[in-house]
Tab-separated table of C-alpha atoms (C1' of nucleotides) in Angstrom:
chain	number	residue	atom	x	y	z
A	1	MET	CA	5.563	-22.108	29.470
A	2	THR	CA	8.113	-19.458	30.778
A	3	ARG	CA	9.006	-16.265	28.988
A	4	GLU	CA	12.569	-17.578	28.489
A	5	THR	CA	11.449	-20.899	27.022
A	6	PHE	CA	9.196	-18.926	24.660
A	7	ARG	CA	12.128	-16.719	23.532
A	8	SER	CA	14.406	-19.472	22.867
A	9	ALA	CA	11.892	-21.699	21.235
A	10	LEU	CA	10.894	-18.848	18.801
A	11	LEU	CA	14.531	-17.962	18.156
A	12	MET	CA	15.368	-21.552	17.555
A	13	TRP	CA	12.408	-21.893	15.036
A	14	TYR	CA	13.350	-18.706	13.260
A	15	ALA	CA	16.976	-19.623	12.938
A	16	SER	CA	16.082	-22.878	10.941
A	17	ASN	CA	13.026	-21.591	9.109
A	18	LYS	CA	13.513	-17.891	8.198
A	19	ARG	CA	13.226	-16.765	4.447
A	20	ASP	CA	16.363	-15.470	2.775
A	21	LEU	CA	15.443	-11.852	2.270
A	22	PRO	CA	17.803	-8.976	1.295
A	23	TRP	CA	17.250	-6.664	4.124
A	24	ARG	CA	18.139	-9.471	6.404
A	25	LYS	CA	21.649	-9.278	5.280
A	26	THR	CA	22.132	-5.858	6.665
A	27	CYS	CA	21.992	-3.695	9.728
A	28	ASP	CA	22.014	-0.435	7.834
A	29	PRO	CA	19.187	1.639	9.079
A	30	TYR	CA	18.701	3.015	5.668
A	31	PHE	CA	17.908	-0.387	4.131
A	32	ILE	CA	15.917	-1.555	7.076
A	33	TRP	CA	13.893	1.628	6.783
A	34	VAL	CA	13.141	1.205	3.067
A	35	SER	CA	12.110	-2.333	3.482
A	36	GLU	CA	9.760	-1.637	6.446
A	37	VAL	CA	7.979	1.120	4.690
A	38	ILE	CA	7.559	-0.804	1.593
A	39	LEU	CA	6.112	-3.690	3.641
A	40	GLN	CA	3.560	-1.585	5.327
A	41	GLN	CA	0.164	-3.136	4.477
A	42	THR	CA	2.163	-5.220	1.743
A	43	ARG	CA	3.112	-8.747	1.666
A	44	VAL	CA	6.788	-9.747	1.162
A	45	SER	CA	5.985	-11.588	-2.046
A	46	GLN	CA	4.594	-8.151	-3.449
A	47	GLY	CA	7.162	-5.849	-2.191
A	48	LEU	CA	10.325	-7.795	-2.837
A	49	ALA	CA	10.732	-6.610	-6.333
A	50	TYR	CA	9.992	-3.064	-5.451
A	51	TYR	CA	12.623	-3.098	-2.659
A	52	LYS	CA	15.357	-4.154	-5.114
A	53	ARG	CA	14.466	-1.620	-7.604
A	54	PHE	CA	14.197	1.155	-5.079
A	55	ILE	CA	17.503	0.426	-3.695
A	56	ARG	CA	19.081	0.279	-7.035
A	57	GLN	CA	17.718	3.704	-7.891
A	58	TYR	CA	17.963	5.208	-4.267
A	59	PRO	CA	21.026	3.505	-2.749
A	60	ASP	CA	21.262	6.068	0.090
A	61	VAL	CA	19.590	8.848	1.979
A	62	ARG	CA	21.018	11.448	-0.248
A	63	THR	CA	19.854	10.050	-3.417
A	64	LEU	CA	16.301	9.717	-2.011
A	65	ALA	CA	16.294	13.171	-0.550
A	66	SER	CA	17.092	14.755	-4.057
A	67	SER	CA	14.440	12.587	-5.894
A	68	SER	CA	11.814	14.053	-8.159
A	69	SER	CA	8.181	13.418	-7.569
A	70	ASP	CA	7.706	11.734	-11.029
A	71	ALA	CA	10.656	9.441	-10.512
A	72	LEU	CA	9.632	8.532	-7.086
A	73	MET	CA	6.055	7.802	-7.990
A	74	LYS	CA	7.272	5.832	-10.967
A	75	ILE	CA	9.239	3.578	-8.752
A	76	TRP	CA	6.345	3.052	-6.455
A	77	GLU	CA	3.817	2.626	-9.396
A	78	GLY	CA	1.415	-0.244	-8.764
A	79	LEU	CA	2.476	-0.722	-5.133
A	80	GLY	CA	-0.276	1.570	-3.719
A	81	TYR	CA	-0.422	3.827	-0.726
A	82	TYR	CA	1.692	6.314	-2.548
A	83	ARG	CA	1.921	8.642	0.342
A	84	ARG	CA	4.480	6.151	1.908
A	85	ALA	CA	7.005	7.222	-0.791
A	86	ARG	CA	6.325	10.880	-0.454
A	87	ASN	CA	6.682	10.656	3.420
A	88	MET	CA	9.948	8.750	3.005
A	89	ARG	CA	11.280	11.497	0.820
A	90	THR	CA	10.192	14.173	3.143
A	91	ALA	CA	11.899	12.314	6.051
A	92	ALA	CA	15.079	11.728	3.934
A	93	ILE	CA	15.382	15.468	3.461
A	94	ARG	CA	15.072	16.012	7.160
A	95	VAL	CA	17.702	13.154	7.957
A	96	MET	CA	20.133	15.065	5.612
A	97	GLU	CA	19.505	18.411	7.448
A	98	ASP	CA	19.223	17.303	11.028
A	99	PHE	CA	21.057	14.117	11.259
A	100	GLN	CA	23.875	14.770	8.959
A	101	GLY	CA	22.600	12.181	6.402
A	102	LYS	CA	22.720	9.426	8.902
A	103	VAL	CA	19.350	7.638	9.399
A	104	PRO	CA	18.824	7.547	13.235
A	105	PHE	CA	18.272	4.235	14.930
A	106	ARG	CA	16.776	5.312	18.284
A	107	TYR	CA	13.070	4.709	18.741
A	108	GLU	CA	12.151	8.181	19.875
A	109	GLU	CA	14.268	9.855	17.160
A	110	LEU	CA	12.565	7.654	14.542
A	111	LEU	CA	9.174	8.434	15.630
A	112	THR	CA	9.667	12.071	14.731
A	113	LEU	CA	10.255	11.174	11.137
A	114	LYS	CA	7.362	11.448	8.606
A	115	GLY	CA	5.877	8.116	7.807
A	116	ILE	CA	7.485	6.355	10.765
A	117	GLY	CA	4.962	5.341	13.298
A	118	PRO	CA	5.235	2.913	16.493
A	119	TYR	CA	5.741	-0.134	14.347
A	120	THR	CA	8.366	1.051	11.834
A	121	ALA	CA	10.356	2.883	14.592
A	122	ALA	CA	10.475	-0.145	16.663
A	123	ALA	CA	11.483	-2.283	13.818
A	124	ILE	CA	14.334	-0.084	12.757
A	125	ALA	CA	15.388	0.640	16.280
A	126	SER	CA	15.371	-3.157	17.123
A	127	ILE	CA	17.009	-4.445	14.057
A	128	ALA	CA	19.511	-1.571	13.301
A	129	GLY	CA	19.953	-0.282	16.833
A	130	GLY	CA	19.564	-3.417	18.974
A	131	GLU	CA	17.096	-1.415	21.078
A	132	PRO	CA	14.695	-3.818	23.097
A	133	VAL	CA	11.355	-2.203	21.633
A	134	ALA	CA	8.759	-4.676	20.442
A	135	VAL	CA	6.936	-4.426	17.153
A	136	VAL	CA	3.247	-4.997	16.869
A	137	ASP	CA	1.935	-5.548	13.380
A	138	GLY	CA	-0.804	-7.693	12.035
A	139	ASN	CA	1.321	-10.816	12.501
A	140	VAL	CA	2.342	-10.173	16.037
A	141	TYR	CA	-1.285	-9.203	17.044
A	142	ARG	CA	-2.457	-12.513	15.583
A	143	VAL	CA	0.287	-14.685	17.214
A	144	LEU	CA	-0.134	-13.100	20.609
A	145	SER	CA	-3.820	-13.027	20.671
A	146	ARG	CA	-3.975	-16.849	19.705
A	147	MET	CA	-1.220	-17.771	22.153
A	148	PHE	CA	-2.610	-15.890	25.136
A	149	GLY	CA	-6.192	-15.721	24.355
A	150	ILE	CA	-6.704	-11.921	23.802
A	151	THR	CA	-10.366	-11.573	22.963
A	152	ALA	CA	-10.763	-7.782	22.661
A	153	PRO	CA	-11.305	-6.752	19.050
A	154	LYS	CA	-8.268	-5.978	16.919
A	155	SER	CA	-9.457	-2.448	16.251
A	156	SER	CA	-10.191	-1.522	19.916
A	157	SER	CA	-7.916	0.306	21.916
A	158	THR	CA	-8.064	-2.064	24.752
A	159	GLY	CA	-6.952	-4.946	22.398
A	160	GLN	CA	-4.048	-2.747	21.098
A	161	LYS	CA	-3.080	-1.913	24.725
A	162	GLN	CA	-3.172	-5.516	25.914
A	163	VAL	CA	-1.085	-6.790	23.076
A	164	ASN	CA	1.340	-3.857	23.192
A	165	LYS	CA	1.924	-4.766	26.925
A	166	LEU	CA	2.298	-8.443	26.095
A	167	ALA	CA	4.745	-7.806	23.196
A	168	ALA	CA	6.813	-5.652	25.427
A	169	ARG	CA	7.056	-8.273	28.069
A	170	MET	CA	7.789	-11.094	25.686
A	171	ILE	CA	10.630	-9.538	23.617
A	172	ASP	CA	14.068	-10.974	24.205
A	173	PRO	CA	16.095	-7.951	25.270
A	174	ARG	CA	19.320	-9.758	24.268
A	175	ARG	CA	18.213	-10.236	20.601
A	176	PRO	CA	15.309	-7.784	20.131
A	177	GLY	CA	15.966	-7.578	16.323
A	178	ASP	CA	15.986	-11.293	15.743
A	179	TYR	CA	13.165	-11.735	18.145
A	180	ASN	CA	10.878	-9.153	16.498
A	181	GLN	CA	11.582	-10.681	13.070
A	182	ALA	CA	11.102	-14.123	14.269
A	183	ILE	CA	7.508	-13.657	15.840
A	184	MET	CA	6.516	-11.789	12.693
A	185	GLU	CA	8.003	-14.675	10.488
A	186	LEU	CA	6.012	-17.119	12.616
A	187	GLY	CA	2.785	-15.204	11.879
A	188	ALA	CA	3.652	-15.046	8.208
A	189	LEU	CA	4.514	-18.729	7.729
A	190	ILE	CA	2.812	-20.610	10.523
A	191	CYS	CA	0.235	-18.659	12.351
A	192	THR	CA	-1.507	-17.539	9.261
A	193	PRO	CA	-4.943	-15.882	9.334
A	194	ARG	CA	-6.679	-18.898	7.914
A	195	ASN	CA	-5.805	-22.430	8.095
A	196	PRO	CA	-2.607	-22.007	10.263
A	197	SER	CA	-0.153	-24.777	10.497
A	198	CYS	CA	-0.618	-25.649	13.977
A	199	GLU	CA	0.823	-29.061	13.578
A	200	THR	CA	4.345	-27.604	12.676
A	201	CYS	CA	4.028	-24.781	15.120
A	202	PRO	CA	6.779	-24.910	17.956
A	203	PHE	CA	3.901	-23.723	20.335
A	204	THR	CA	1.191	-26.041	19.308
A	205	GLY	CA	0.983	-27.532	22.847
A	206	TYR	CA	1.043	-24.172	24.633
A	207	CYS	CA	-1.403	-22.061	22.538
A	208	TYR	CA	-4.634	-20.631	24.342
A	209	ALA	CA	-6.446	-20.641	21.068
A	210	ARG	CA	-5.343	-24.232	20.078
A	211	ALA	CA	-6.306	-25.580	23.564
A	212	HIS	CA	-9.702	-24.001	23.560
A	213	GLY	CA	-10.685	-24.514	19.795
A	214	LEU	CA	-10.595	-20.807	19.198
A	215	VAL	CA	-7.978	-20.608	16.476
A	216	LYS	CA	-10.589	-19.655	13.837
A	217	GLN	CA	-12.183	-17.038	16.140
A	218	LEU	CA	-8.959	-15.140	17.184
A	219	PRO	CA	-7.996	-12.634	16.747
A	220	VAL	CA	-11.567	-11.136	17.018
A	221	ARG	CA	-12.277	-9.273	13.774
A	222	GLU	CA	-14.156	-5.977	13.476
A	223	ILE	CA	-17.178	-5.764	11.189
A	224	LYS	CA	-16.515	-3.714	8.210
A	225	PRO	CA	-18.931	-1.185	6.451
A	226	LYS	CA	-19.938	-1.900	2.926
A	227	VAL	CA	-17.600	-0.445	0.358
A	228	PRO	CA	-19.217	2.099	-1.921
A	229	VAL	CA	-19.097	1.722	-5.787
A	230	ARG	CA	-18.006	4.767	-8.033
A	231	TYR	CA	-18.141	4.992	-11.646
A	232	PHE	CA	-15.243	6.655	-13.431
A	233	HIS	CA	-15.674	7.890	-17.022
A	234	TYR	CA	-12.223	8.547	-18.650
A	235	PHE	CA	-11.755	10.646	-21.569
A	236	ILE	CA	-8.710	9.550	-23.738
A	237	LEU	CA	-8.120	12.403	-26.081
A	238	SER	CA	-5.635	11.740	-28.973
A	239	TYR	CA	-4.161	13.631	-31.824
A	240	HIS	CA	-2.229	11.057	-34.047
A	241	ASP	CA	0.476	9.782	-31.869
A	242	ARG	CA	-0.209	12.066	-29.009
A	243	LEU	CA	-2.709	12.132	-26.136
A	244	ILE	CA	-3.650	14.248	-23.170
A	245	ILE	CA	-2.907	13.147	-19.592
A	246	ARG	CA	-3.418	15.051	-16.510
A	247	GLN	CA	-1.710	15.088	-13.189
A	248	ARG	CA	-3.946	14.452	-10.105
A	249	THR	CA	-2.958	17.373	-7.972
A	250	ARG	CA	-5.804	17.446	-5.602
A	251	LYS	CA	-5.714	15.531	-2.419
A	252	GLY	CA	-7.218	12.013	-2.442
A	253	ILE	CA	-6.451	8.742	-4.116
A	254	TRP	CA	-3.573	8.681	-6.409
A	255	HIS	CA	-2.215	12.014	-5.476
A	256	LEU	CA	0.339	13.231	-7.832
A	257	LEU	CA	-0.099	10.355	-10.199
A	258	TYR	CA	-1.298	10.804	-13.846
A	259	ASP	CA	-4.448	9.808	-15.477
A	260	PHE	CA	-6.976	11.203	-17.977
A	261	PRO	CA	-9.690	13.796	-17.953
A	262	LEU	CA	-12.338	12.162	-15.774
A	263	ILE	CA	-16.081	12.329	-14.855
A	264	GLU	CA	-16.796	10.572	-11.667
A	265	ARG	CA	-20.304	9.634	-10.824
A	266	ALA	CA	-22.326	7.359	-8.372
A	267	GLU	CA	-23.915	5.764	-11.551
A	268	GLU	CA	-23.338	4.640	-15.157
A	269	ILE	CA	-23.782	7.418	-17.600
A	270	SER	CA	-25.004	7.822	-21.208
A	271	ILE	CA	-22.807	9.184	-23.979
A	272	LYS	CA	-25.142	12.135	-24.413
A	273	ASN	CA	-24.863	12.897	-20.573
A	274	LEU	CA	-21.168	12.466	-20.763
A	275	LEU	CA	-20.828	14.983	-23.666
A	276	ASN	CA	-22.882	17.383	-21.328
A	277	SER	CA	-20.502	16.733	-18.385
A	278	GLY	CA	-18.442	19.945	-19.030
A	279	VAL	CA	-15.272	18.074	-20.214
A	280	PRO	CA	-15.852	18.642	-24.011
A	281	GLU	CA	-15.975	22.426	-23.378
A	282	GLN	CA	-12.427	22.220	-21.990
A	283	PHE	CA	-11.158	20.770	-25.172
A	284	PRO	CA	-12.699	22.670	-28.026
A	285	GLY	CA	-11.229	20.687	-30.789
A	286	MET	CA	-12.578	17.492	-29.642
A	287	ASN	CA	-14.492	15.243	-31.971
A	288	PRO	CA	-18.014	14.546	-30.169
A	289	TYR	CA	-18.174	11.046	-31.482
A	290	PRO	CA	-16.068	8.543	-29.567
A	291	ASP	CA	-13.795	6.260	-31.734
A	292	ARG	CA	-13.797	3.474	-29.136
A	293	ILE	CA	-15.583	2.747	-25.887
A	294	SER	CA	-14.170	0.251	-23.480
A	295	GLY	CA	-15.986	-2.266	-21.483
A	296	ILE	CA	-16.271	-1.772	-17.687
A	297	ILE	CA	-12.878	-2.261	-16.002
A	298	SER	CA	-13.502	-3.178	-12.332
A	299	HIS	CA	-10.793	-2.230	-9.822
A	300	LYS	CA	-11.127	-2.733	-6.024
A	301	LEU	CA	-9.521	-0.584	-3.472
A	302	THR	CA	-9.857	-1.113	0.297
A	303	HIS	CA	-12.406	1.648	0.831
A	304	LEU	CA	-13.756	1.966	-2.790
A	305	HIS	CA	-14.929	-0.140	-5.728
A	306	ILE	CA	-14.288	1.539	-9.028
A	307	ARG	CA	-16.041	0.675	-12.249
A	308	ALA	CA	-14.307	2.426	-15.034
A	309	ARG	CA	-15.041	2.886	-18.688
A	310	PHE	CA	-12.538	4.586	-21.202
A	311	TYR	CA	-14.009	6.742	-24.092
A	312	HIS	CA	-11.428	7.453	-26.910
A	313	PHE	CA	-12.068	10.776	-28.707
A	314	ASP	CA	-10.109	12.322	-31.577
A	315	LEU	CA	-8.568	15.831	-31.137
A	316	ARG	CA	-8.943	17.754	-34.409
A	317	HIS	CA	-6.011	19.941	-33.649
A	318	PRO	CA	-3.153	19.544	-31.295
A	319	ASP	CA	-2.215	23.214	-30.303
A	320	GLN	CA	-4.928	24.170	-28.295
A	321	PRO	CA	-4.594	25.638	-24.741
A	322	LEU	CA	-4.809	22.788	-22.234
A	323	PRO	CA	-6.320	23.110	-18.660
A	324	GLU	CA	-4.228	23.424	-15.643
A	325	ASN	CA	-2.092	20.178	-14.892
A	326	HIS	CA	-2.904	18.703	-18.338
A	327	LEU	CA	0.048	17.555	-20.758
A	328	LEU	CA	-0.088	16.679	-24.528
A	329	ILE	CA	2.447	13.785	-24.759
A	330	SER	CA	3.490	11.127	-27.415
A	331	ARG	CA	2.600	7.654	-26.699
A	332	LYS	CA	6.283	6.752	-26.255
A	333	GLU	CA	6.457	9.132	-23.344
A	334	ILE	CA	3.537	7.436	-21.525
A	335	LYS	CA	5.980	5.088	-19.735
A	336	LYS	CA	7.955	7.957	-18.198
A	337	TYR	CA	4.837	8.904	-16.217
A	338	PRO	CA	3.471	7.244	-13.041
A	339	PHE	CA	-0.196	6.023	-13.460
A	340	PRO	CA	-2.531	4.176	-11.167
A	341	GLN	CA	-2.421	0.360	-11.703
A	342	MET	CA	-5.842	0.369	-13.237
A	343	ILE	CA	-4.696	2.737	-15.947
A	344	VAL	CA	-1.498	0.807	-16.535
A	345	LYS	CA	-3.511	-2.331	-17.099
A	346	TYR	CA	-5.929	-0.766	-19.594
A	347	LEU	CA	-3.171	0.990	-21.580
A	348	ASN	CA	-1.366	-2.475	-21.844
A	349	GLU	CA	-4.546	-4.081	-22.974
A	350	ILE	CA	-5.196	-1.607	-25.695
A	351	SER	CA	-1.723	-1.351	-26.917
A	352	LEU	CA	-1.537	-5.431	-27.076
A	353	ASN	CA	-4.857	-5.122	-29.180
A	354	ASN	CA	-3.448	-2.605	-31.370
A	355	HIS	CA	-5.950	-0.037	-30.673
A	356	ARG	CA	-5.516	3.640	-30.426
B	1	DA	C1'	-12.233	7.493	17.294
B	2	DA	C1'	-12.955	7.182	12.590
B	3	DA	C1'	-11.937	8.046	7.878
B	4	DC	C1'	-8.656	7.692	4.324
B	5	DC	C1'	-5.057	5.645	1.469
B	6	DG	C1'	-3.828	0.509	-3.279
B	7	DG	C1'	-3.169	-3.473	-4.875
B	8	DG	C1'	-2.625	-8.233	-4.839
B	9	DG	C1'	-3.367	-12.951	-3.449
B	10	DG	C1'	-5.314	-16.716	-0.657
B	11	DT	C1'	-9.569	-19.154	0.519
C	1	DA	C1'	-17.174	-12.361	-1.892
C	2	DC	C1'	-14.333	-11.848	2.003
C	3	DC	C1'	-9.920	-11.344	4.409
C	4	DC	C1'	-5.793	-9.015	5.504
C	5	DC	C1'	-1.242	-7.835	4.463
C	6	DA	C1'	6.343	-6.087	8.329
C	7	DG	C1'	0.643	0.857	9.120
C	8	DG	C1'	0.480	5.898	9.152
C	9	DT	C1'	-1.783	10.364	8.718
C	10	DT	C1'	-5.408	13.238	8.721
C	11	DT	C1'	-9.761	14.937	10.508
DNA sequence: AAACCGGGGGT
DNA sequence: ACCCCAGGTTT
């Protein structure tokens, strides 16, 4: 199959099978940018609602550049990889300063912006700028490795190089934006990781993996190390309608989001040891007997499995000095602050059950 | 090159 | 339980 045949068959398939998505109705590099960053490591089905809300709140670069951390994190709440949003804000400020508020659409310029790597730069440059630069994401890697029998592991540099080269050779320079979206759409809808729909694939008769019975083996996956388990012991300290939250200002997961005073251990912990953990000393008015202890809340991250337990304590007086980064807020104010999804879920559960 | 960074949905 | 998603930054 010639390169030209591949291109035209792919574009033909895309024209009649593409999903109707809001960022496909525009060539404005700002909207393309927002969609691409939201969709990093995120499925369309998960990111779509976030995209709409984000555009409503930050309709242009200027509004994004002047956003506050709390508002920005609140918009991103539950989506994960929160650094994406912070990097986008950093980049938006630079666009205002160095690009007169116009999001650039040339590949090399885009690469200089925080949070924009080879994939996102190629996506914006091709879709908004018509530049013939090929995207290589998980979909493209899978489609090309199966079509052409690339057997180097996906994580290896040789695998990356081979696929990058192949992608650059295959892209249609006349319609680079459509071509890039088409091959990703094929990967998302037909050439899926498991149980691909080879029967309806336009390339079913031309696919290396299909011809050699290797569809299940390609692309070659890397072996992943086991994920460690950590135990999170949260203190929910409340005084009538108010409770103490704290902002996570140290580097690491959930940076700049809010949670509660926390003891983190490799193991479960007894109440007695919990009370000797040092936290009660920070809150002198705290009743040492918990009013309520949650069950274990299990939460899985890519590189960490968390087992959390929430211990509710009563504060005997509200006007004690609070440690750095801690706030005493009313329950009505909770929804103004961005929390990790695990916390959001727990707070919803206990409020539904009418507990404190 | 390897580690880090979230959360969800499919199988 | 495992896979992986329109990846990028940091170390």
